[in-house]
Amino acid sequence: MTIDGDVLEIDTDMALDDVAELANFVKTRLEYIEEIAVLGEKEDVQTSALYALLFAIKRAKPSLNIPLIDAPSLELGTFGTLHWIR
C-alpha cells in the first residue's frame, strides 16, 4: 500500500489483516484520496473483504475513482462474477 499524492495504490494479494489495516488507514484520509488504484492480478485476491471494503468506500465517497469496481460487473476466478447494483 502506497500513497502518491491523491492516489492510493494497493495490491490484490492483501490478507484479511491487511484489509483491516487499509480500512483504518482510509478512514482518516478519505477526504484527501481521489483514486484507489489496485495493482496485481485478479486471481491473486485472497479475501473478498477487499472488494467489500472498496465497495463501502465507494458508497461513502461516490466521486472516488476506483477503476476495479467502476465496471458494471467484475469477473473473479476465485469468487465468480460480481454484478454491482446501483
Tab-separated table of N, CA, C and O in Angstrom, residues 19-65:
chain	number	residue	atom	x	y	z
A	19	VAL	N	-6.350	-5.882	4.953
A	19	VAL	CA	-7.594	-5.192	4.582
A	19	VAL	C	-8.103	-4.376	5.774
A	19	VAL	O	-8.538	-3.235	5.617
A	20	ALA	N	-8.014	-4.930	6.973
A	20	ALA	CA	-8.425	-4.196	8.174
A	20	ALA	C	-7.531	-2.981	8.390
A	20	ALA	O	-8.011	-1.895	8.744
A	21	GLU	N	-6.242	-3.134	8.150
A	21	GLU	CA	-5.307	-2.012	8.259
A	21	GLU	C	-5.627	-0.949	7.214
A	21	GLU	O	-5.586	0.254	7.504
A	22	LEU	N	-5.970	-1.374	6.006
A	22	LEU	CA	-6.350	-0.449	4.944
A	22	LEU	C	-7.598	0.336	5.336
A	22	LEU	O	-7.675	1.545	5.122
A	23	ALA	N	-8.571	-0.336	5.924
A	23	ALA	CA	-9.805	0.337	6.352
A	23	ALA	C	-9.494	1.433	7.361
A	23	ALA	O	-10.025	2.549	7.256
A	24	ASN	N	-8.640	1.150	8.318
A	24	ASN	CA	-8.263	2.165	9.309
A	24	ASN	C	-7.479	3.304	8.679
A	24	ASN	O	-7.646	4.466	9.053
A	25	PHE	N	-6.631	2.976	7.714
A	25	PHE	CA	-5.829	3.989	7.031
A	25	PHE	C	-6.714	4.938	6.230
A	25	PHE	O	-6.573	6.156	6.294
A	26	VAL	N	-7.655	4.380	5.496
A	26	VAL	CA	-8.516	5.178	4.622
A	26	VAL	C	-9.507	6.018	5.434
A	26	VAL	O	-9.850	7.132	5.045
A	27	LYS	N	-9.947	5.491	6.553
A	27	LYS	CA	-10.971	6.163	7.360
A	27	LYS	C	-10.588	7.607	7.684
A	27	LYS	O	-11.420	8.502	7.588
A	28	THR	N	-9.337	7.851	8.025
A	28	THR	CA	-8.906	9.192	8.405
A	28	THR	C	-8.446	10.035	7.227
A	28	THR	O	-8.249	11.238	7.374
A	29	ARG	N	-8.288	9.418	6.058
A	29	ARG	CA	-7.740	10.137	4.908
A	29	ARG	C	-8.667	10.169	3.701
A	29	ARG	O	-8.270	10.591	2.621
A	30	LEU	N	-9.898	9.728	3.866
A	30	LEU	CA	-10.810	9.586	2.728
A	30	LEU	C	-11.031	10.893	1.982
A	30	LEU	O	-11.107	10.904	0.754
A	31	GLU	N	-11.098	11.989	2.677
A	31	GLU	CA	-11.354	13.262	2.007
A	31	GLU	C	-10.202	13.698	1.105
A	31	GLU	O	-10.393	14.495	0.198
A	32	TYR	N	-8.998	13.169	1.318
A	32	TYR	CA	-7.829	13.558	0.516
A	32	TYR	C	-7.564	12.610	-0.642
A	32	TYR	O	-6.813	12.944	-1.546
A	33	ILE	N	-8.148	11.434	-0.619
A	33	ILE	CA	-7.902	10.435	-1.655
A	33	ILE	C	-8.884	10.646	-2.811
A	33	ILE	O	-10.078	10.769	-2.606
A	34	GLU	N	-8.365	10.698	-4.032
A	34	GLU	CA	-9.188	10.880	-5.225
A	34	GLU	C	-9.314	9.593	-6.041
A	34	GLU	O	-10.236	9.447	-6.827
A	35	GLU	N	-8.356	8.671	-5.866
A	35	GLU	CA	-8.375	7.426	-6.632
A	35	GLU	C	-7.734	6.317	-5.815
A	35	GLU	O	-6.769	6.547	-5.089
A	36	ILE	N	-8.281	5.110	-5.965
A	36	ILE	CA	-7.665	3.922	-5.393
A	36	ILE	C	-7.331	2.993	-6.548
A	36	ILE	O	-8.230	2.446	-7.197
A	37	ALA	N	-6.055	2.863	-6.830
A	37	ALA	CA	-5.588	2.000	-7.906
A	37	ALA	C	-5.227	0.643	-7.314
A	37	ALA	O	-4.490	0.562	-6.333
A	38	VAL	N	-5.758	-0.414	-7.906
A	38	VAL	CA	-5.498	-1.764	-7.419
A	38	VAL	C	-4.522	-2.422	-8.373
A	38	VAL	O	-4.810	-2.574	-9.563
A	39	LEU	N	-3.367	-2.806	-7.851
A	39	LEU	CA	-2.292	-3.388	-8.648
A	39	LEU	C	-2.262	-4.897	-8.445
A	39	LEU	O	-2.498	-5.380	-7.344
A	40	GLY	N	-1.970	-5.625	-9.482
A	40	GLY	CA	-1.869	-7.078	-9.379
A	40	GLY	C	-2.957	-7.768	-10.180
A	40	GLY	O	-3.811	-7.131	-10.793
A	41	GLU	N	-2.905	-9.073	-10.149
A	41	GLU	CA	-3.852	-9.889	-10.909
A	41	GLU	C	-5.086	-10.198	-10.071
A	41	GLU	O	-4.992	-10.385	-8.863
A	42	LYS	N	-6.218	-10.277	-10.714
A	42	LYS	CA	-7.470	-10.590	-10.018
A	42	LYS	C	-7.416	-11.969	-9.369
A	42	LYS	O	-8.056	-12.215	-8.360
A	43	GLU	N	-6.628	-12.866	-9.931
A	43	GLU	CA	-6.514	-14.216	-9.394
A	43	GLU	C	-5.727	-14.250	-8.084
A	43	GLU	O	-5.753	-15.241	-7.367
A	44	ASP	N	-5.022	-13.173	-7.758
A	44	ASP	CA	-4.210	-13.126	-6.537
A	44	ASP	C	-5.012	-12.714	-5.301
A	44	ASP	O	-4.474	-12.714	-4.200
A	45	VAL	N	-6.279	-12.377	-5.480
A	45	VAL	CA	-7.102	-11.917	-4.365
A	45	VAL	C	-7.255	-13.048	-3.352
A	45	VAL	O	-7.635	-14.161	-3.692
A	46	GLN	N	-6.939	-12.743	-2.080
A	46	GLN	CA	-7.009	-13.753	-1.030
A	46	GLN	C	-8.307	-13.712	-0.251
A	46	GLN	O	-8.700	-14.706	0.354
A	47	THR	N	-8.979	-12.566	-0.236
A	47	THR	CA	-10.204	-12.443	0.541
A	47	THR	C	-11.179	-11.501	-0.147
A	47	THR	O	-10.785	-10.498	-0.732
A	48	SER	N	-12.452	-11.851	-0.077
A	48	SER	CA	-13.475	-10.998	-0.673
A	48	SER	C	-13.691	-9.732	0.152
A	48	SER	O	-14.359	-8.806	-0.298
A	49	ALA	N	-13.103	-9.676	1.340
A	49	ALA	CA	-13.221	-8.489	2.194
A	49	ALA	C	-12.635	-7.261	1.497
A	49	ALA	O	-13.098	-6.140	1.720
A	50	LEU	N	-11.646	-7.461	0.645
A	50	LEU	CA	-11.066	-6.338	-0.094
A	50	LEU	C	-12.122	-5.697	-0.989
A	50	LEU	O	-12.269	-4.480	-1.006
A	51	TYR	N	-12.895	-6.507	-1.703
A	51	TYR	CA	-13.938	-5.968	-2.573
A	51	TYR	C	-15.060	-5.329	-1.767
A	51	TYR	O	-15.593	-4.291	-2.155
A	52	ALA	N	-15.398	-5.927	-0.655
A	52	ALA	CA	-16.435	-5.349	0.211
A	52	ALA	C	-15.991	-3.988	0.727
A	52	ALA	O	-16.774	-3.037	0.760
A	53	LEU	N	-14.728	-3.877	1.125
A	53	LEU	CA	-14.215	-2.600	1.615
A	53	LEU	C	-14.203	-1.553	0.506
A	53	LEU	O	-14.634	-0.420	0.716
A	54	LEU	N	-13.735	-1.916	-0.675
A	54	LEU	CA	-13.696	-0.960	-1.785
A	54	LEU	C	-15.106	-0.485	-2.143
A	54	LEU	O	-15.316	0.701	-2.411
A	55	PHE	N	-16.069	-1.385	-2.125
A	55	PHE	CA	-17.442	-1.006	-2.424
A	55	PHE	C	-17.986	-0.062	-1.351
A	55	PHE	O	-18.658	0.924	-1.652
A	56	ALA	N	-17.688	-0.339	-0.079
A	56	ALA	CA	-18.140	0.530	1.014
A	56	ALA	C	-17.492	1.912	0.920
A	56	ALA	O	-18.148	2.931	1.166
A	57	ILE	N	-16.229	1.958	0.548
A	57	ILE	CA	-15.536	3.238	0.371
A	57	ILE	C	-16.182	4.027	-0.757
A	57	ILE	O	-16.399	5.233	-0.647
A	58	LYS	N	-16.509	3.334	-1.845
A	58	LYS	CA	-17.146	3.986	-2.995
A	58	LYS	C	-18.513	4.553	-2.614
A	58	LYS	O	-18.886	5.634	-3.057
A	59	ARG	N	-19.256	3.834	-1.771
A	59	ARG	CA	-20.558	4.331	-1.318
A	59	ARG	C	-20.394	5.553	-0.417
A	59	ARG	O	-21.223	6.461	-0.443
A	60	ALA	N	-19.331	5.576	0.379
A	60	ALA	CA	-19.091	6.712	1.277
A	60	ALA	C	-18.664	7.954	0.498
A	60	ALA	O	-18.990	9.077	0.882
A	61	LYS	N	-17.923	7.734	-0.594
A	61	LYS	CA	-17.455	8.856	-1.415
A	61	LYS	C	-17.628	8.474	-2.892
A	61	LYS	O	-16.703	7.980	-3.529
A	62	PRO	N	-18.815	8.709	-3.453
A	62	PRO	CA	-19.105	8.289	-4.831
A	62	PRO	C	-18.190	8.914	-5.890
A	62	PRO	O	-17.997	8.324	-6.947
A	63	SER	N	-17.622	10.059	-5.626
A	63	SER	CA	-16.748	10.703	-6.610
A	63	SER	C	-15.376	10.035	-6.694
A	63	SER	O	-14.617	10.304	-7.625
A	64	LEU	N	-15.081	9.161	-5.776
A	64	LEU	CA	-13.797	8.474	-5.741
A	64	LEU	C	-13.661	7.557	-6.949
A	64	LEU	O	-14.595	6.815	-7.291
A	65	ASN	N	-12.532	7.601	-7.611
A	65	ASN	CA	-12.264	6.768	-8.777
A	65	ASN	C	-11.616	5.464	-8.312
A	65	ASN	O	-10.510	5.476	-7.789
